[in-house]
PDB file of C-alpha atoms and ligand atoms in Angstrom:
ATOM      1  CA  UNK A   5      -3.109  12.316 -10.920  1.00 47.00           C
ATOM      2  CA  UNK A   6       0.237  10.964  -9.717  1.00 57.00           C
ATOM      3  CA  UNK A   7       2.753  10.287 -12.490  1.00 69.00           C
ATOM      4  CA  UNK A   8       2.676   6.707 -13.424  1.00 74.00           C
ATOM      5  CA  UNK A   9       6.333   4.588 -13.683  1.00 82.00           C
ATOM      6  CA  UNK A  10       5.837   1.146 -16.008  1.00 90.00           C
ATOM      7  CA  UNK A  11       7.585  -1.842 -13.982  1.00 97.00           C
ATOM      8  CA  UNK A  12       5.820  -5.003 -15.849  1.00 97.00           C
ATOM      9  CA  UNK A  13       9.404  -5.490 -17.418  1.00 96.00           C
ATOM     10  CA  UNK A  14      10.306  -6.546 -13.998  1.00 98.00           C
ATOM     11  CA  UNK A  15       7.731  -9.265 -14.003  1.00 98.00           C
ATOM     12  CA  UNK A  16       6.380 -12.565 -15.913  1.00 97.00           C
ATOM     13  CA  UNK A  17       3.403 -11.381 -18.101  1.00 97.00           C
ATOM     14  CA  UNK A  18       1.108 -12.730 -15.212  1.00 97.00           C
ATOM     15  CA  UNK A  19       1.962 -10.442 -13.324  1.00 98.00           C
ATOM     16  CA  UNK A  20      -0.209  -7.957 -12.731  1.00 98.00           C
ATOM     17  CA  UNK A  21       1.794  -3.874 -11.740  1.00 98.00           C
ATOM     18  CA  UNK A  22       1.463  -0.634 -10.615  1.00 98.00           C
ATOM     19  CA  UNK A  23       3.655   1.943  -9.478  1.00 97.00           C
ATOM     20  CA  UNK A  24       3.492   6.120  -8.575  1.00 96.00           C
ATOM     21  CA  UNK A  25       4.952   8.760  -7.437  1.00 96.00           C
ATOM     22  CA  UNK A  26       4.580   9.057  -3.525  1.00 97.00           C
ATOM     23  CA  UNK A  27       2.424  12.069  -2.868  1.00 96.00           C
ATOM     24  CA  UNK A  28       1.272  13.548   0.050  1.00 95.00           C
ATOM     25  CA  UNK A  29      -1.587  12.297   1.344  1.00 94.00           C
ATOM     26  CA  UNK A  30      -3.241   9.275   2.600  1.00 95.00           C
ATOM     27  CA  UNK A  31      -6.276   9.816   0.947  1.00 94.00           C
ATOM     28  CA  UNK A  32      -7.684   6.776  -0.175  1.00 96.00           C
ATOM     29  CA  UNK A  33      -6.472   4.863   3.015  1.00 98.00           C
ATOM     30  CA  UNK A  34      -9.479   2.851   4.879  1.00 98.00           C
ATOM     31  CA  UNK A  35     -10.191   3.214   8.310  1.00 98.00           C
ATOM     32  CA  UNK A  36      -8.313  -0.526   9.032  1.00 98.00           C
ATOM     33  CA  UNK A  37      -5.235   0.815   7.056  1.00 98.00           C
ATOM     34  CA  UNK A  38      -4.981   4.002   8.603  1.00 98.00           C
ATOM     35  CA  UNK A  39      -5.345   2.224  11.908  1.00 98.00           C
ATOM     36  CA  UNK A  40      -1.776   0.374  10.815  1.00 98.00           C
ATOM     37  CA  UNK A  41      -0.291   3.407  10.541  1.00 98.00           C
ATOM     38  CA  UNK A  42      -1.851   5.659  13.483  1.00 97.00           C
ATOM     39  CA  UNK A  43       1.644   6.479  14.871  1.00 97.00           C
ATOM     40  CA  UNK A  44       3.802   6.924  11.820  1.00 98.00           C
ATOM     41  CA  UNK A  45       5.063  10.013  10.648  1.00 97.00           C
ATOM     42  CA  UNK A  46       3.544  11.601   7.841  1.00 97.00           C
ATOM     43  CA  UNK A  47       6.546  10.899   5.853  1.00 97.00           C
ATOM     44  CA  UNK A  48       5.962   6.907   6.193  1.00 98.00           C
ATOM     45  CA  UNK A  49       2.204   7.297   6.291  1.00 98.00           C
ATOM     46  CA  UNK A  50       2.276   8.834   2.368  1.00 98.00           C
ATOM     47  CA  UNK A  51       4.630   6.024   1.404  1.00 98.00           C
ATOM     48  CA  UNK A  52       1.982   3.420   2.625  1.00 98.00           C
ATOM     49  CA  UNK A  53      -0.723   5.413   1.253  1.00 98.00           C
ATOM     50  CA  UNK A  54       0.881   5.118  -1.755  1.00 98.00           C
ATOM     51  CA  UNK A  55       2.476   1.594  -1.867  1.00 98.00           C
ATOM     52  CA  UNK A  56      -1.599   0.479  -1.000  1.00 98.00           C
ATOM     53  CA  UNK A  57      -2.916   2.480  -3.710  1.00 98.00           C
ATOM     54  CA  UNK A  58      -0.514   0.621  -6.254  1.00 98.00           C
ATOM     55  CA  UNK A  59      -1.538  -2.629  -4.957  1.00 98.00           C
ATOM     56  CA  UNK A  60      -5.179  -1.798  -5.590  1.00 98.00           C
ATOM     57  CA  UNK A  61      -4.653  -0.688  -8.762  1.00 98.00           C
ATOM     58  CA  UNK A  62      -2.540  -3.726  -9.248  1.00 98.00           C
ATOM     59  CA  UNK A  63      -5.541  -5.824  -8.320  1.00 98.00           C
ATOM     60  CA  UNK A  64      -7.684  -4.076 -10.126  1.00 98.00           C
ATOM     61  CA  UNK A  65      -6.076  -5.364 -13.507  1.00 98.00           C
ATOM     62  CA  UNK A  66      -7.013  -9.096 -11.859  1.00 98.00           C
ATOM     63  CA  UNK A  67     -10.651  -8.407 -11.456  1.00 98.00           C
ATOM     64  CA  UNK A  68     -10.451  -7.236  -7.911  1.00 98.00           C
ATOM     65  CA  UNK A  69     -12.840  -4.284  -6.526  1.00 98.00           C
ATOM     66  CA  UNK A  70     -10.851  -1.847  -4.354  1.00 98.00           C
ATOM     67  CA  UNK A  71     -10.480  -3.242  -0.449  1.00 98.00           C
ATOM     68  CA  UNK A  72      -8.514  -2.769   2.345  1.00 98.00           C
ATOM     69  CA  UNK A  73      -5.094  -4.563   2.284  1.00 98.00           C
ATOM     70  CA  UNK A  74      -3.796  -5.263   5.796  1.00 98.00           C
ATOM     71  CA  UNK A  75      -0.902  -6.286   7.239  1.00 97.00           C
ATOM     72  CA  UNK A  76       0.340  -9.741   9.053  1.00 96.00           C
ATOM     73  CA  UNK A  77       2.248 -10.076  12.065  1.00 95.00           C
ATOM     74  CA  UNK A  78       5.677 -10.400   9.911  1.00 92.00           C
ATOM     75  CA  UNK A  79       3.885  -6.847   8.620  1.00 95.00           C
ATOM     76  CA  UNK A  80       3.801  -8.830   5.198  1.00 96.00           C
ATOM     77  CA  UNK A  81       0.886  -6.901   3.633  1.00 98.00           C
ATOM     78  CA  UNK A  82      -2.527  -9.483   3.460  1.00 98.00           C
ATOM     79  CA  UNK A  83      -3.903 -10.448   0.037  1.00 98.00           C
ATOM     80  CA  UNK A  84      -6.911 -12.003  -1.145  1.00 98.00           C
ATOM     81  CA  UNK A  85      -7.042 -16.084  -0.876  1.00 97.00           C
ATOM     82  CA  UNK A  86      -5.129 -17.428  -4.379  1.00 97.00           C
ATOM     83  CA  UNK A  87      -2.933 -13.930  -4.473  1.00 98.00           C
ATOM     84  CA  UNK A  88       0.414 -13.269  -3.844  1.00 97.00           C
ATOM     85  CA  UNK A  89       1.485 -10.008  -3.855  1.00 98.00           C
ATOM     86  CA  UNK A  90       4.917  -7.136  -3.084  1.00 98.00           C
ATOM     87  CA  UNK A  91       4.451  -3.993  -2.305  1.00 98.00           C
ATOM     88  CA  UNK A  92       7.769  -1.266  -2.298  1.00 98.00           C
ATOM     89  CA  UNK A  93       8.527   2.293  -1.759  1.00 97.00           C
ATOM     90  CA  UNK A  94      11.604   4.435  -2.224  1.00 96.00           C
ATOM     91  CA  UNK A  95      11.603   8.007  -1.099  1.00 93.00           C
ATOM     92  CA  UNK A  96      10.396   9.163  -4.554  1.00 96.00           C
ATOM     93  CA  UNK A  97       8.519   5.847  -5.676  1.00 97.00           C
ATOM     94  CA  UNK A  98       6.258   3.368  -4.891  1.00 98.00           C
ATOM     95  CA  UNK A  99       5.137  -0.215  -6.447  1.00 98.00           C
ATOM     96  CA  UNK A 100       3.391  -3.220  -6.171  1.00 98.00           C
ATOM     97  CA  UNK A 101       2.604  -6.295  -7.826  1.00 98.00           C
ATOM     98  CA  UNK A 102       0.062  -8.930  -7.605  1.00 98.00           C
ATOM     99  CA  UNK A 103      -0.564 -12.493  -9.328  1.00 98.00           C
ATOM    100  CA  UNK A 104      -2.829 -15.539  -9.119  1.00 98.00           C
ATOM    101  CA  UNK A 105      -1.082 -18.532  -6.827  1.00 97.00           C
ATOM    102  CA  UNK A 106      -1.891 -20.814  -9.426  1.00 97.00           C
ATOM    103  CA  UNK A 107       0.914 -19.230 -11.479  1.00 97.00           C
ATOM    104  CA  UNK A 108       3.389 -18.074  -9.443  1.00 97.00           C
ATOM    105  CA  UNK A 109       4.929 -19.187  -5.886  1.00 96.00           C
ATOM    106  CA  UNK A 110       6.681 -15.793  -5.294  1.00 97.00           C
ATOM    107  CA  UNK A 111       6.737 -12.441  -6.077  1.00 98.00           C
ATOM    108  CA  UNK A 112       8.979  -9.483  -4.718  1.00 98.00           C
ATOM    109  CA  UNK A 113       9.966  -5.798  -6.091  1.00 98.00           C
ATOM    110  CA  UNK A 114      12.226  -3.564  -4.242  1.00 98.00           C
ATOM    111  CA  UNK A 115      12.526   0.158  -5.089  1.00 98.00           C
ATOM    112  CA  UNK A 116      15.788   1.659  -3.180  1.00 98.00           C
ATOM    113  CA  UNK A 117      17.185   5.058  -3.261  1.00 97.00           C
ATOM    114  CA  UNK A 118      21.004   4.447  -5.304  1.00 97.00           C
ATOM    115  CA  UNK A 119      22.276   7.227  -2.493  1.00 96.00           C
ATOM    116  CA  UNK A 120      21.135   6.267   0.207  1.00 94.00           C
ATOM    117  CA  UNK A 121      22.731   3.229   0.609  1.00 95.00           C
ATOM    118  CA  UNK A 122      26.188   3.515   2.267  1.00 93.00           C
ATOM    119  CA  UNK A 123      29.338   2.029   1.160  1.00 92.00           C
ATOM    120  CA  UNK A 124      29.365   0.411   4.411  1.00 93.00           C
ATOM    121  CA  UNK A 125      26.320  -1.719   4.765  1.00 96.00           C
ATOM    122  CA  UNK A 126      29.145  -4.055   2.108  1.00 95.00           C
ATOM    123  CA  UNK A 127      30.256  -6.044   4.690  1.00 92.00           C
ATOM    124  CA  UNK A 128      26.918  -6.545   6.067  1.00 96.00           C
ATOM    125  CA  UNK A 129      25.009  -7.675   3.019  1.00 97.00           C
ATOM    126  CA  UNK A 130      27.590  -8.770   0.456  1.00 98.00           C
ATOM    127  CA  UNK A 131      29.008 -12.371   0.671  1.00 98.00           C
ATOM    128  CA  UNK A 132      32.533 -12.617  -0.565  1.00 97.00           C
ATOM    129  CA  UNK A 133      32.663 -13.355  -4.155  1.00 98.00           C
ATOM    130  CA  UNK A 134      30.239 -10.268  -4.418  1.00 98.00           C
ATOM    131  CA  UNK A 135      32.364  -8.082  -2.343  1.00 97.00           C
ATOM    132  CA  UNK A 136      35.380  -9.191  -4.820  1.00 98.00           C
ATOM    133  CA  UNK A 137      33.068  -8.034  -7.727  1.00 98.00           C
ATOM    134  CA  UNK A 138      32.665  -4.736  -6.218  1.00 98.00           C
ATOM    135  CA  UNK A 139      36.097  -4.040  -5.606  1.00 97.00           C
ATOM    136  CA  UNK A 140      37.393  -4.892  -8.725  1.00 98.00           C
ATOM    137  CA  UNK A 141      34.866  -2.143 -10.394  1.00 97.00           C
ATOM    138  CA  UNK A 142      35.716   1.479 -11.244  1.00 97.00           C
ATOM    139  CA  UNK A 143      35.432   3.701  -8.149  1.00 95.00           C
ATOM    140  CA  UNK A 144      32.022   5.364  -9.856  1.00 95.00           C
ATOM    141  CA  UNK A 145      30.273   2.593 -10.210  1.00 96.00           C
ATOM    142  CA  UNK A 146      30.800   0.906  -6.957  1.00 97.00           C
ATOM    143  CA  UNK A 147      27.709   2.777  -5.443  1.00 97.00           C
ATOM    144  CA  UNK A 148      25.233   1.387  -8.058  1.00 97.00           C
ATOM    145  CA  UNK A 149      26.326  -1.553  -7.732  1.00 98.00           C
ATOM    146  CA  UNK A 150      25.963  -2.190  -4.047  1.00 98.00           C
ATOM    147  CA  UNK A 151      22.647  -0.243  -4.409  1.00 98.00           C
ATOM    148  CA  UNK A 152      21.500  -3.507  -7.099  1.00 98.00           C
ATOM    149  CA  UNK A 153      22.744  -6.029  -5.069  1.00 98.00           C
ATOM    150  CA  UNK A 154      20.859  -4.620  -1.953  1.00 98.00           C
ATOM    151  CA  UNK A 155      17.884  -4.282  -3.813  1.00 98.00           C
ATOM    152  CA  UNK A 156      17.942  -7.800  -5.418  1.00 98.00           C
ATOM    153  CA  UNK A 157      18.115  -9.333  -1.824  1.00 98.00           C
ATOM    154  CA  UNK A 158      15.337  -7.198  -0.143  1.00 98.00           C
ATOM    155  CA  UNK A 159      13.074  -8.533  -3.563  1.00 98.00           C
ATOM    156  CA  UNK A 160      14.513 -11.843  -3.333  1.00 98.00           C
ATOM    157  CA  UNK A 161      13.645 -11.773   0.503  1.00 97.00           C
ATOM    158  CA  UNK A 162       9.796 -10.669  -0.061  1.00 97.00           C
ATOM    159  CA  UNK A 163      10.319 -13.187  -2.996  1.00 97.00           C
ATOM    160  CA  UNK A 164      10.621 -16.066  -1.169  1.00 96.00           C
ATOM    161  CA  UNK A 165       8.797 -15.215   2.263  1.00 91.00           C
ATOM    162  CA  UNK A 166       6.068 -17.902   2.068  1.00 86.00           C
ATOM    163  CA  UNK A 167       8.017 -20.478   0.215  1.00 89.00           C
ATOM    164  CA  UNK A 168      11.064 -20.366   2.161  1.00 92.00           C
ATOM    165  CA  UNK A 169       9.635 -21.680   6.125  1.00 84.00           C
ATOM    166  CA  UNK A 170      14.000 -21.309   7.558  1.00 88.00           C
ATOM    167  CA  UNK A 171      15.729 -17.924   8.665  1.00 92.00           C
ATOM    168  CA  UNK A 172      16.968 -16.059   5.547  1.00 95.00           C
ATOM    169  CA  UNK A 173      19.768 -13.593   5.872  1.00 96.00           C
ATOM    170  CA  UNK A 174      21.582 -11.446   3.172  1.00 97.00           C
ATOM    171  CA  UNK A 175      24.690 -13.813   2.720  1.00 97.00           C
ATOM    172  CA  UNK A 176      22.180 -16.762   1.852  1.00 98.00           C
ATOM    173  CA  UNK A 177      21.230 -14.948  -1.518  1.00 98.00           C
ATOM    174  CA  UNK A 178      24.540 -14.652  -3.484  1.00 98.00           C
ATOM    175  CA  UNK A 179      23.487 -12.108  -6.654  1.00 98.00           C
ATOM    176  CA  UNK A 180      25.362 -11.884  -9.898  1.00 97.00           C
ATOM    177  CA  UNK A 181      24.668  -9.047 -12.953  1.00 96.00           C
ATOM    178  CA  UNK A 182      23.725 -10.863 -15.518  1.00 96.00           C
ATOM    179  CA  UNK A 183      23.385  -8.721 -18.282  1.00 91.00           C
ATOM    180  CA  UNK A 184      22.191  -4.528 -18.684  1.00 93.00           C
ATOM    181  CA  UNK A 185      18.604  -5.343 -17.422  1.00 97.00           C
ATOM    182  CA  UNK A 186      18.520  -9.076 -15.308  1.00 98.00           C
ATOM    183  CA  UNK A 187      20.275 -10.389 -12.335  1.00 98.00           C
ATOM    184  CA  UNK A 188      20.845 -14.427 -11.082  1.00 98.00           C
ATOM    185  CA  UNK A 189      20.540 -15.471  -7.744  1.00 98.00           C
ATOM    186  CA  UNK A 190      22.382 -18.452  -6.045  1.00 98.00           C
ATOM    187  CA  UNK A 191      20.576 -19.558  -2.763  1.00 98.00           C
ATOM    188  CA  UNK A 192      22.842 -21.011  -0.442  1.00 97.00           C
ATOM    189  CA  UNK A 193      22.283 -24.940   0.386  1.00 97.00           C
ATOM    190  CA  UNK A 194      20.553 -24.679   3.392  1.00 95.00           C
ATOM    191  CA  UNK A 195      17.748 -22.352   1.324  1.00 96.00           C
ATOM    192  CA  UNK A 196      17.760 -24.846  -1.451  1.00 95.00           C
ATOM    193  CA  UNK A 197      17.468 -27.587   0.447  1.00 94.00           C
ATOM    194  CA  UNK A 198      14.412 -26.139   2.443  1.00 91.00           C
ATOM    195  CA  UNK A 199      13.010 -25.097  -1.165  1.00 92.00           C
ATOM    196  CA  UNK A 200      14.490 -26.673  -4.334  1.00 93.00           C
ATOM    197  CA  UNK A 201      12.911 -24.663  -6.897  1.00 94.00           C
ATOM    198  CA  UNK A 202      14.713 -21.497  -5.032  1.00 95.00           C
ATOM    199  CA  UNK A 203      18.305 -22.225  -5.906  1.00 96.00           C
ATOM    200  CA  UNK A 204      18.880 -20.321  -9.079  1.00 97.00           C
ATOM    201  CA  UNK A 205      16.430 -17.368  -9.469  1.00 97.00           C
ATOM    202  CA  UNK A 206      16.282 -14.870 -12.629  1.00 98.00           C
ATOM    203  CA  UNK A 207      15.675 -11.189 -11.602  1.00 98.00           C
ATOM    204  CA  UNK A 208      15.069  -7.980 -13.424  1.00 98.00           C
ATOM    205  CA  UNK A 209      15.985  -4.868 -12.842  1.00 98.00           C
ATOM    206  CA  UNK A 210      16.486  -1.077 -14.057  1.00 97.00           C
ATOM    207  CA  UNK A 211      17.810   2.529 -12.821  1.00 97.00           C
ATOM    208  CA  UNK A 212      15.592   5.656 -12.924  1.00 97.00           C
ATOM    209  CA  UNK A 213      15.662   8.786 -11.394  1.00 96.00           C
ATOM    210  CA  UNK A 214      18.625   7.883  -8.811  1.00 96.00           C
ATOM    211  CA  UNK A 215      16.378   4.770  -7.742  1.00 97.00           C
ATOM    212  CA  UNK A 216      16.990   0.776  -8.536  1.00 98.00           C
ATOM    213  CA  UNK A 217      13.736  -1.149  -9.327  1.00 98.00           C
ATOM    214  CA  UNK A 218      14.644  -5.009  -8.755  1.00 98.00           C
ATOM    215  CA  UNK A 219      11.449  -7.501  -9.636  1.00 98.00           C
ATOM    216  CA  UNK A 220      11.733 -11.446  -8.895  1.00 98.00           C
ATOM    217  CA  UNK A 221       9.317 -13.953  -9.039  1.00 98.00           C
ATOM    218  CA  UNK A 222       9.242 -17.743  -8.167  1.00 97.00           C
ATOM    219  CA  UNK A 223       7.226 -19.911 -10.817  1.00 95.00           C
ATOM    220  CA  UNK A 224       4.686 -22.112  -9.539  1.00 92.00           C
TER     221      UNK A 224
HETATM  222  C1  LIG B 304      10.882  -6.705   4.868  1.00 63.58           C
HETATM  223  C2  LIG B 304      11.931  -5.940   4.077  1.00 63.58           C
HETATM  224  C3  LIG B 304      12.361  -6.796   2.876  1.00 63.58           C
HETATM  225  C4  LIG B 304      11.309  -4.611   3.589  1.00 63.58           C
HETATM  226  O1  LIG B 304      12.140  -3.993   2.647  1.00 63.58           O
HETATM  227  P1  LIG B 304      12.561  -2.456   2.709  1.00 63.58           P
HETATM  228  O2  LIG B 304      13.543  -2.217   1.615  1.00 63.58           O
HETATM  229  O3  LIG B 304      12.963  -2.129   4.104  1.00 63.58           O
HETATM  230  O4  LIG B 304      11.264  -1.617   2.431  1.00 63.58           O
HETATM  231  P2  LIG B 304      10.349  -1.584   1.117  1.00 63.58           P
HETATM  232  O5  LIG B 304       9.758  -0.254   1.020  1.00 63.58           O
HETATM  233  O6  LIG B 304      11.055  -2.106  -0.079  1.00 63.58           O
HETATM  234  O7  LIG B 304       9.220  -2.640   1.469  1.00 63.58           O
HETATM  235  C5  LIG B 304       8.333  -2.381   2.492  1.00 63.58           C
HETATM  236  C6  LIG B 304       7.137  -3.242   2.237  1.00 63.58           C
HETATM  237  O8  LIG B 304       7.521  -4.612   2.294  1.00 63.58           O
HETATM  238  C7  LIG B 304       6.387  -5.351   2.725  1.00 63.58           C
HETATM  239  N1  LIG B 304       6.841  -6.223   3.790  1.00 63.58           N
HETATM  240  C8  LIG B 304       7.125  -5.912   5.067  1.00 63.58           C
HETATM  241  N2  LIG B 304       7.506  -7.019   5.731  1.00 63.58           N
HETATM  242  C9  LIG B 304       7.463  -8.036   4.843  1.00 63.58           C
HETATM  243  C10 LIG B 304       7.741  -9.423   4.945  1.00 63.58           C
HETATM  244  N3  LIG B 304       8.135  -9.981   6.086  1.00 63.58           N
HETATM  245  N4  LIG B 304       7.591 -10.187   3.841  1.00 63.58           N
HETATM  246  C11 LIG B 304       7.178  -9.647   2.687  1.00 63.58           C
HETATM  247  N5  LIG B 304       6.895  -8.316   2.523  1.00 63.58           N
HETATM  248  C12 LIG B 304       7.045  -7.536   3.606  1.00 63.58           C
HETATM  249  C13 LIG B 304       5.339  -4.357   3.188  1.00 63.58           C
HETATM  250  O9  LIG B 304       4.357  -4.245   2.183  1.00 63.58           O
HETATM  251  C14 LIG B 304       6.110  -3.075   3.314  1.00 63.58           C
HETATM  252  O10 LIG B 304       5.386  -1.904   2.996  1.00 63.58           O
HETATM  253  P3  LIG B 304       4.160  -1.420   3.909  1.00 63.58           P
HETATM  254  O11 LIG B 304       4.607  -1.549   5.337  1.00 63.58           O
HETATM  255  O12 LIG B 304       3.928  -0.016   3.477  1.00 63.58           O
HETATM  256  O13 LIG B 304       3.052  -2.369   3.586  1.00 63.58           O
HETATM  257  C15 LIG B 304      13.205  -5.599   4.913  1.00 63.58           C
HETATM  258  O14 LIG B 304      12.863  -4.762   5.986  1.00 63.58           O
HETATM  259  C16 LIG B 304      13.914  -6.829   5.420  1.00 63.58           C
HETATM  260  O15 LIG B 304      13.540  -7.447   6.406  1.00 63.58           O
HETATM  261  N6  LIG B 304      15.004  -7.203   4.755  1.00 63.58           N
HETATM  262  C17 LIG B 304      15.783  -8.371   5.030  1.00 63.58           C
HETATM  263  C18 LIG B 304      16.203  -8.907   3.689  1.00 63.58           C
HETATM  264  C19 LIG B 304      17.047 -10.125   3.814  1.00 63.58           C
HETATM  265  O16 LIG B 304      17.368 -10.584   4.890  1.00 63.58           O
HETATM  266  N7  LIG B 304      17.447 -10.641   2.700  1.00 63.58           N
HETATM  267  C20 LIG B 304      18.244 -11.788   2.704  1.00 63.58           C
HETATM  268  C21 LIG B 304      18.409 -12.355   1.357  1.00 63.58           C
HETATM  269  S1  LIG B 304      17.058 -13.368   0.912  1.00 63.58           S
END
């Protein structure tokens, strides 16, 4: 049984979670997933294998029997009509979350490896006032911090997929620590124009085992 990882404290109580370990197998898998993944490497193949057995068990604490869970052409994963749903995986970790439409627009989690992201992927992702927060920290806790910030965008980004219709890039979401376990997001005025109700988000987030876990979600 793969060791289990509590992330609801990412999430509104709606919300329903489950997260694992990423073993090595795709056991589980159905014939349409494993078709999705027929070229991977086995390395990416367990992380799906994983990330879809989350989301069942996820959906399972809705009401919903185990099924397949495909993938649309954005490779978005599919969920039943009236869900909404993230799925995540780290190198260690994966996640997912599901909820009824009726009570939440958006949902996105983002698991990221604090290591493996580089120092210089700054420039790419951070806007300005973010990058003068960074600098301004001690040397040693730089790297944690980018790693947050990263995270919070790729979760904001799943987030916000169906209710944002415009291009979204990393400088749109401006992210700000807001305490030991939540983050705020600005979304730039282009975003908020296109969706109102996006332009200041509440996140979650916590450390464990070298990995951020970032959870957002976008009331109804
Ligand atoms: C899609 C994206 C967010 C995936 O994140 P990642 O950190 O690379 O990988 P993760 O393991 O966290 O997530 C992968 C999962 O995201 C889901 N996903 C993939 N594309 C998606 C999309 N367009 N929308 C929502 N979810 C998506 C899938 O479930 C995928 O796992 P699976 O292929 O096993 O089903 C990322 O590749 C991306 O495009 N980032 C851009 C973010 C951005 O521009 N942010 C701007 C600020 S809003």
């Amino acid at each position: 049984m793969p060791e289990a990882l509590i992330i609801s404290a990412l999430f509104p109580d709606c919300a329903a979670t489950a997260c694992r370990r990423i073993g090595r197998s795709t056991a589980g898998l159905y014939p349409q997933e494993l078709s999705l993944i027929s070229k991977a490497i086995d390395k990416r193949r367990c992380e799906f294998a994983a990330g879809r057995a989350c989301a069942r068990e996820a959906l399972g604490h809705l009401g919903y029997a185990p099924m397949p869970i495909l993938q649309a052409p954005s490779r978005a994963p599919l969920w039943p009509e009236a869900i909404l749903g993230t799925i995540s995986h780290s190198h260690t970790w994966a996640g997912a979350s599901v909820a009824r439409a009726e009570q939440l627009a958006g949902i996105g989690l983002d698991i990221e490896t604090v290591d493996r992201v580089t120092m210089n992927i700054a420039r790419k992702v951070l806007t300005g006032a973010e990058a003068a927060v960074l600098h301004d920290l001690p040397a040693d806790e730089q790297k944690a911090f980018l790693a947050l910030l990263f995270s919070a965008k790729e979760a904001v980004y799943k987030c916000l997929a169906n209710a944002v219709r415009v291009h979204m890039g990393f400088h749109d979401a401006e992210v700000r620590k807001a305490g030991p376990s939540c983050f705020e997001v600005r979304m730039s005025p282009e975003i908020s124009q296109a969706c109102p109700a996006c332009e200041l988000l509440t996140g979650r987030y916590f450390f464990h085992e070298g990995c951020v876990f970032t959870g957002i979600a976008l009331a109804a």
